[in-house]
XYZ file of C-alpha atoms in Angstrom:
403
model
C -198.275 -77.134 -128.387
C -194.174 -76.681 -127.661
C -193.435 -79.128 -129.942
C -195.524 -77.438 -132.898
C -193.749 -73.906 -131.868
C -190.551 -76.105 -132.257
C -190.819 -77.887 -135.516
C -192.323 -74.238 -136.866
C -189.040 -72.267 -135.374
C -186.783 -74.739 -137.404
C -189.079 -74.748 -140.652
C -188.414 -70.992 -140.155
C -185.195 -71.170 -139.921
C -184.261 -73.147 -142.665
C -186.884 -71.229 -145.018
C -184.705 -68.001 -143.878
C -181.423 -69.567 -144.539
C -182.722 -70.702 -147.821
C -184.182 -66.641 -148.328
C -181.224 -65.163 -147.324
C -178.141 -66.945 -147.596
C -175.335 -65.815 -144.906
C -171.910 -65.406 -147.191
C -168.407 -64.579 -145.444
C -166.509 -62.193 -147.646
C -163.551 -62.424 -145.599
C -162.705 -63.823 -142.305
C -159.555 -65.687 -140.512
C -158.624 -68.641 -141.170
C -159.682 -70.785 -138.557
C -159.587 -70.900 -134.810
C -155.986 -72.249 -135.390
C -154.600 -69.405 -136.801
C -153.085 -68.246 -134.003
C -150.383 -70.576 -133.502
C -146.880 -71.318 -134.861
C -146.812 -67.299 -134.844
C -144.054 -64.904 -136.834
C -143.317 -61.744 -135.084
C -141.187 -59.372 -137.149
C -139.746 -56.230 -135.350
C -141.146 -52.733 -137.263
C -139.889 -50.218 -134.652
C -137.469 -49.345 -132.158
C -137.686 -46.118 -129.699
C -135.868 -45.321 -126.189
C -138.210 -45.128 -123.399
C -139.341 -41.587 -122.166
C -138.631 -41.062 -118.586
C -136.670 -43.298 -116.139
C -139.615 -44.748 -114.761
C -141.874 -45.371 -117.616
C -143.125 -47.951 -119.219
C -145.776 -48.337 -122.197
C -148.917 -49.724 -121.576
C -151.315 -49.706 -124.411
C -151.278 -49.420 -128.043
C -154.104 -48.707 -130.459
C -154.896 -48.224 -134.484
C -156.442 -45.721 -135.935
C -157.738 -45.163 -139.412
C -153.962 -42.726 -139.428
C -152.024 -42.875 -136.399
C -150.756 -46.032 -134.222
C -151.076 -44.871 -130.458
C -149.034 -45.990 -127.745
C -149.504 -44.484 -123.993
C -146.742 -45.011 -122.065
C -147.321 -44.591 -118.080
C -144.859 -42.113 -116.443
C -144.975 -43.266 -112.951
C -147.829 -44.710 -111.538
C -149.603 -42.998 -108.399
C -147.646 -40.274 -108.812
C -149.957 -37.555 -110.859
C -148.017 -36.904 -113.949
C -149.236 -36.946 -116.695
C -148.957 -39.652 -119.112
C -147.367 -39.419 -122.909
C -149.062 -40.434 -125.858
C -147.523 -40.515 -128.688
C -149.299 -40.978 -132.006
C -147.109 -42.952 -135.124
C -147.790 -42.619 -138.736
C -149.706 -45.840 -139.482
C -149.443 -45.303 -143.370
C -146.544 -44.407 -145.610
C -149.068 -41.159 -146.292
C -150.646 -38.792 -143.772
C -154.559 -38.388 -144.200
C -153.885 -35.950 -146.266
C -152.335 -37.543 -148.851
C -148.612 -36.699 -148.184
C -146.086 -39.185 -148.353
C -144.159 -39.696 -144.770
C -142.135 -42.278 -143.149
C -144.568 -45.034 -141.890
C -143.723 -45.113 -138.160
C -142.059 -42.053 -137.638
C -143.524 -39.787 -135.412
C -146.684 -37.858 -135.904
C -147.696 -36.463 -132.825
C -146.846 -36.398 -129.305
C -149.341 -34.394 -126.017
C -148.738 -35.217 -122.072
C -151.502 -33.376 -120.228
C -153.937 -36.054 -118.998
C -152.585 -38.869 -116.107
C -154.024 -41.996 -117.017
C -153.368 -43.581 -113.834
C -151.637 -47.045 -115.395
C -153.099 -46.893 -119.092
C -153.524 -50.299 -119.248
C -155.417 -50.346 -122.796
C -156.946 -48.606 -125.282
C -159.561 -49.240 -127.992
C -160.572 -47.276 -130.648
C -163.792 -46.636 -132.119
C -164.410 -45.304 -136.073
C -167.879 -44.692 -135.197
C -166.988 -41.963 -132.616
C -163.263 -41.383 -133.603
C -162.983 -41.632 -129.965
C -160.043 -43.942 -128.094
C -161.386 -45.754 -124.678
C -158.518 -45.565 -121.932
C -159.078 -48.473 -119.579
C -157.089 -47.856 -116.140
C -156.468 -50.422 -114.196
C -155.906 -48.538 -111.052
C -157.193 -46.100 -109.213
C -155.129 -44.145 -107.083
C -157.800 -41.170 -107.791
C -160.805 -42.733 -105.866
C -162.961 -41.361 -107.754
C -161.782 -43.190 -110.983
C -162.613 -46.105 -109.316
C -164.197 -48.532 -112.732
C -163.850 -45.403 -114.803
C -162.657 -45.188 -118.657
C -160.963 -42.093 -120.094
C -161.981 -41.233 -123.479
C -159.321 -39.371 -125.808
C -160.257 -37.568 -128.937
C -158.422 -39.874 -131.815
C -156.838 -36.928 -133.561
C -156.048 -34.742 -131.019
C -155.045 -37.092 -128.650
C -156.156 -34.885 -125.838
C -158.312 -36.047 -122.894
C -162.561 -35.207 -123.548
C -164.362 -37.092 -121.092
C -164.701 -40.238 -118.140
C -166.933 -42.706 -117.912
C -168.161 -44.427 -114.845
C -169.328 -47.824 -115.256
C -168.779 -49.574 -111.769
C -168.071 -48.910 -108.732
C -167.216 -52.226 -107.794
C -163.813 -53.390 -109.584
C -161.048 -51.398 -111.839
C -160.862 -51.819 -116.178
C -157.799 -54.013 -116.642
C -158.016 -54.033 -120.801
C -160.317 -52.898 -123.544
C -160.939 -53.725 -126.910
C -163.386 -52.891 -129.336
C -165.725 -55.214 -131.413
C -166.526 -53.364 -134.683
C -168.978 -55.718 -135.954
C -171.010 -55.574 -133.300
C -170.702 -52.245 -132.151
C -169.845 -52.636 -128.411
C -166.440 -53.072 -126.367
C -165.242 -55.958 -124.706
C -163.669 -55.571 -121.059
C -161.566 -57.298 -118.481
C -162.000 -56.363 -114.716
C -158.444 -56.617 -112.673
C -158.852 -58.988 -109.617
C -161.558 -56.940 -107.671
C -163.801 -58.429 -110.540
C -162.244 -61.132 -110.836
C -160.875 -60.580 -113.783
C -164.220 -61.670 -115.712
C -164.785 -60.560 -119.346
C -167.987 -58.309 -119.726
C -169.645 -56.844 -122.922
C -170.321 -53.286 -123.033
C -173.075 -51.358 -125.214
C -172.029 -48.270 -127.328
C -172.865 -46.165 -124.273
C -170.434 -47.843 -122.014
C -173.074 -49.687 -120.152
C -172.769 -53.645 -119.289
C -174.913 -55.779 -120.767
C -173.750 -59.518 -120.623
C -171.023 -60.973 -118.263
C -168.703 -63.788 -119.862
C -167.092 -64.529 -116.379
C -163.447 -65.847 -115.760
C -162.438 -67.402 -119.362
C -159.231 -68.958 -117.585
C -155.715 -68.854 -119.882
C -152.146 -68.936 -119.059
C -152.131 -67.065 -116.235
C -148.173 -66.446 -115.766
C -147.645 -63.815 -112.952
C -151.534 -64.175 -111.837
C -152.490 -60.867 -114.041
C -152.974 -60.287 -117.477
C -152.456 -57.436 -120.119
C -154.870 -54.950 -122.621
C -156.718 -57.127 -124.464
C -157.696 -56.558 -128.383
C -160.955 -58.198 -130.523
C -161.417 -59.534 -133.761
C -164.530 -60.987 -135.147
C -165.006 -63.886 -132.614
C -161.413 -63.669 -130.723
C -160.120 -62.051 -127.870
C -156.989 -62.141 -127.459
C -155.039 -60.995 -124.500
C -151.119 -61.224 -123.686
C -151.054 -62.780 -120.169
C -148.034 -61.389 -117.547
C -144.922 -63.211 -117.458
C -142.493 -60.651 -116.310
C -141.478 -62.546 -113.160
C -142.041 -65.868 -113.909
C -139.164 -66.551 -116.165
C -141.574 -68.669 -118.373
C -141.538 -66.876 -121.396
C -144.484 -64.896 -123.526
C -147.532 -66.389 -124.181
C -150.963 -65.338 -126.138
C -154.406 -66.349 -125.452
C -157.095 -66.810 -127.616
C -160.638 -66.663 -126.877
C -164.121 -67.281 -128.627
C -166.709 -64.788 -127.968
C -169.478 -66.894 -128.780
C -168.150 -69.990 -126.948
C -167.467 -67.948 -124.119
C -163.797 -69.880 -123.611
C -160.461 -70.207 -124.037
C -160.025 -71.635 -127.265
C -156.088 -72.611 -125.836
C -152.562 -70.283 -125.326
C -149.767 -70.133 -127.720
C -146.116 -69.948 -126.568
C -144.150 -66.923 -127.811
C -140.930 -66.122 -129.850
C -140.310 -62.797 -130.739
C -136.582 -63.436 -132.395
C -135.052 -61.962 -129.643
C -131.006 -60.888 -130.207
C -129.177 -62.119 -126.778
C -128.959 -59.054 -125.207
C -131.905 -58.573 -124.895
C -132.399 -59.476 -120.330
C -135.863 -59.202 -120.313
C -139.352 -58.003 -121.718
C -142.871 -57.732 -121.584
C -145.446 -57.242 -124.593
C -147.921 -55.231 -122.951
C -150.438 -54.973 -125.733
C -151.728 -55.967 -128.889
C -153.910 -54.155 -131.520
C -154.990 -55.166 -135.628
C -154.002 -52.708 -138.144
C -156.049 -54.762 -141.153
C -157.920 -57.310 -141.227
C -155.762 -60.707 -140.097
C -152.711 -58.731 -139.952
C -151.863 -57.539 -135.770
C -148.884 -55.050 -134.294
C -147.960 -56.109 -130.782
C -145.831 -53.406 -128.014
C -143.087 -54.728 -126.173
C -140.444 -53.430 -123.311
C -137.538 -55.380 -123.372
C -134.571 -54.441 -121.289
C -130.717 -54.411 -122.843
C -128.038 -55.991 -121.189
C -126.283 -52.303 -120.664
C -129.394 -51.657 -118.915
C -131.129 -49.195 -121.233
C -135.103 -50.140 -121.761
C -136.274 -49.658 -125.099
C -140.027 -49.729 -126.342
C -140.527 -52.006 -129.709
C -143.583 -52.919 -132.071
C -143.616 -56.056 -133.775
C -145.792 -57.307 -136.825
C -147.797 -60.301 -137.398
C -149.877 -61.543 -139.844
C -152.660 -64.804 -139.186
C -154.022 -67.070 -141.853
C -156.691 -65.138 -143.618
C -159.138 -66.469 -145.910
C -161.065 -63.833 -148.808
C -164.202 -65.187 -150.762
C -164.171 -65.166 -154.687
C -167.543 -65.143 -156.434
C -167.717 -66.332 -159.642
C -171.284 -66.126 -161.676
C -171.517 -67.445 -165.233
C -174.632 -66.616 -167.483
C -175.301 -68.522 -170.529
C -177.043 -67.255 -173.045
C -180.845 -65.852 -171.536
C -180.509 -69.247 -169.006
C -180.289 -68.054 -164.724
C -176.679 -67.749 -163.888
C -175.130 -70.025 -161.839
C -173.352 -68.779 -158.856
C -169.648 -70.285 -157.169
C -168.239 -68.980 -154.006
C -164.862 -69.785 -153.027
C -162.569 -69.034 -150.120
C -158.823 -68.380 -150.986
C -156.258 -67.805 -148.647
C -154.182 -64.296 -148.672
C -151.199 -64.488 -150.989
C -152.410 -67.154 -152.995
C -153.506 -67.096 -156.684
C -157.152 -68.371 -158.068
C -157.803 -69.013 -161.697
C -160.285 -67.805 -163.280
C -161.460 -70.167 -166.212
C -164.098 -69.827 -168.958
C -163.051 -72.526 -171.475
C -165.224 -72.947 -174.357
C -169.316 -74.281 -174.252
C -170.835 -75.888 -177.564
C -172.828 -73.535 -179.800
C -171.805 -70.622 -177.411
C -169.063 -68.171 -177.798
C -167.440 -66.099 -174.387
C -168.724 -62.912 -174.765
C -167.067 -61.075 -171.977
C -165.353 -61.464 -168.577
C -165.203 -58.671 -165.912
C -163.434 -59.251 -162.605
C -164.773 -56.695 -160.232
C -166.844 -54.950 -163.092
C -163.189 -54.733 -164.581
C -163.735 -55.831 -168.085
C -160.400 -57.867 -169.348
C -158.766 -57.803 -172.704
C -160.188 -61.364 -174.145
C -157.467 -61.644 -176.650
C -154.547 -61.962 -174.366
C -156.515 -63.872 -172.164
C -158.299 -66.235 -173.615
C -159.536 -69.042 -171.730
C -158.453 -68.256 -168.562
C -157.252 -65.249 -166.097
C -155.228 -65.374 -163.059
C -155.417 -63.479 -159.673
C -151.659 -63.920 -158.829
C -152.011 -62.479 -155.228
C -155.302 -62.519 -153.543
C -155.625 -59.493 -151.273
C -159.105 -59.078 -150.749
C -162.685 -60.049 -151.970
C -163.512 -60.297 -155.877
C -166.415 -60.338 -158.224
C -166.065 -62.593 -161.386
C -168.620 -62.415 -164.285
C -168.127 -64.450 -167.039
C -171.407 -63.761 -169.903
C -171.257 -66.639 -172.942
C -173.139 -66.200 -176.109
C -175.301 -68.363 -178.001
C -174.040 -68.455 -181.392
C -176.735 -69.121 -184.128
C -177.157 -72.118 -185.616
C -176.575 -72.142 -189.768
C -179.616 -72.361 -191.046
C -181.022 -69.413 -188.779
C -178.625 -67.788 -190.711
C -178.841 -69.069 -194.277
C -182.897 -69.114 -194.355
C -183.461 -65.802 -194.071
C -180.472 -65.136 -196.977
C -182.615 -67.275 -199.112
C -185.830 -66.131 -198.173
C -184.284 -62.777 -198.594
C -182.972 -64.103 -202.359
C -186.228 -65.461 -203.161
C -187.952 -62.587 -202.312
C -185.834 -59.517 -204.880
C -186.012 -62.147 -207.160
C -189.630 -62.370 -207.247
C -189.735 -58.511 -207.393
C -187.915 -58.436 -210.096
C -189.666 -60.713 -212.399
C -192.876 -58.590 -211.099
C -190.521 -55.756 -212.201
C -190.279 -57.236 -215.373
C -193.943 -57.913 -216.208
């Protein structure tokens, strides 16, 4: 009985895969994409307060949001800053990218160790890490993404505090990492902040024995281990959610100048598919403290679908993946007995006089659909025969008329 059920399950799966083929239009090129990273500094700014440390970062549709912890355990309100993510604001007005858009200082977010933006609710979940106020143990603070103001508190557990948090948009869920009280375990929360799965302690480069905030992108979870005191450099841990394991850890090079005496990568977020931003606190040789934003891209691939229709025949469809920034040639050579009728790129018809046998997408920056239509030429006899018949009929009619 079990063998029959097992066989039936396999056959059903195969049938579904044929009837409902799964295609990925865009994705990170491979699990190795986070190796050999190149970071570029896009912003540097002074820390606001004497003991302040920017602990976490996230990206909303319009802003890059940074949270500066003013002083642990002091009860003082922390500083939330929003910088323009793009060169236009949400109303379409031109602005300077990465310039300050808004600043709010009303709420004490404890250590403010992590943030995650949920576009479905337009809220930012803040993981506190500490609980100097006992009632905050195991809580998340929820912030309005437009006003940057505190909305409510959510109790997840009484057993541990939450170290880092990331939002998995594809599955509408959160991934958290617990503090030491929970064994630094990763857990999955649903969109109501209820624990649905324990992933366990997935390890990683431990550094000083603690971790910073985390980021979820596709099947991957990224976090920085704390390495401020070990002096071994900066690292990025890369985990797989589906495999429930650490894939590898990568040593980082932010290309610091000589006058940086110490640094601490705190948090990472995804700006666009495969494009990430990290917040790093640095101390300069003169003792001043700065916060920097570093941008990096990983190899990212998009799907290009090519559909070719020849006359009334069933169209053929092929799909190819192309790395972002690479070129792709859409070729439509002559076919015997046919003429090219139309070529459309994403439903936009191209000029066949200008592009007679090939059109090149010079720098692929997204998924594309290419439609190529051939029309069959009429055979010569199909043209001559109706003409001849017409001539005969006209002649016969004329003779009949004369008679």
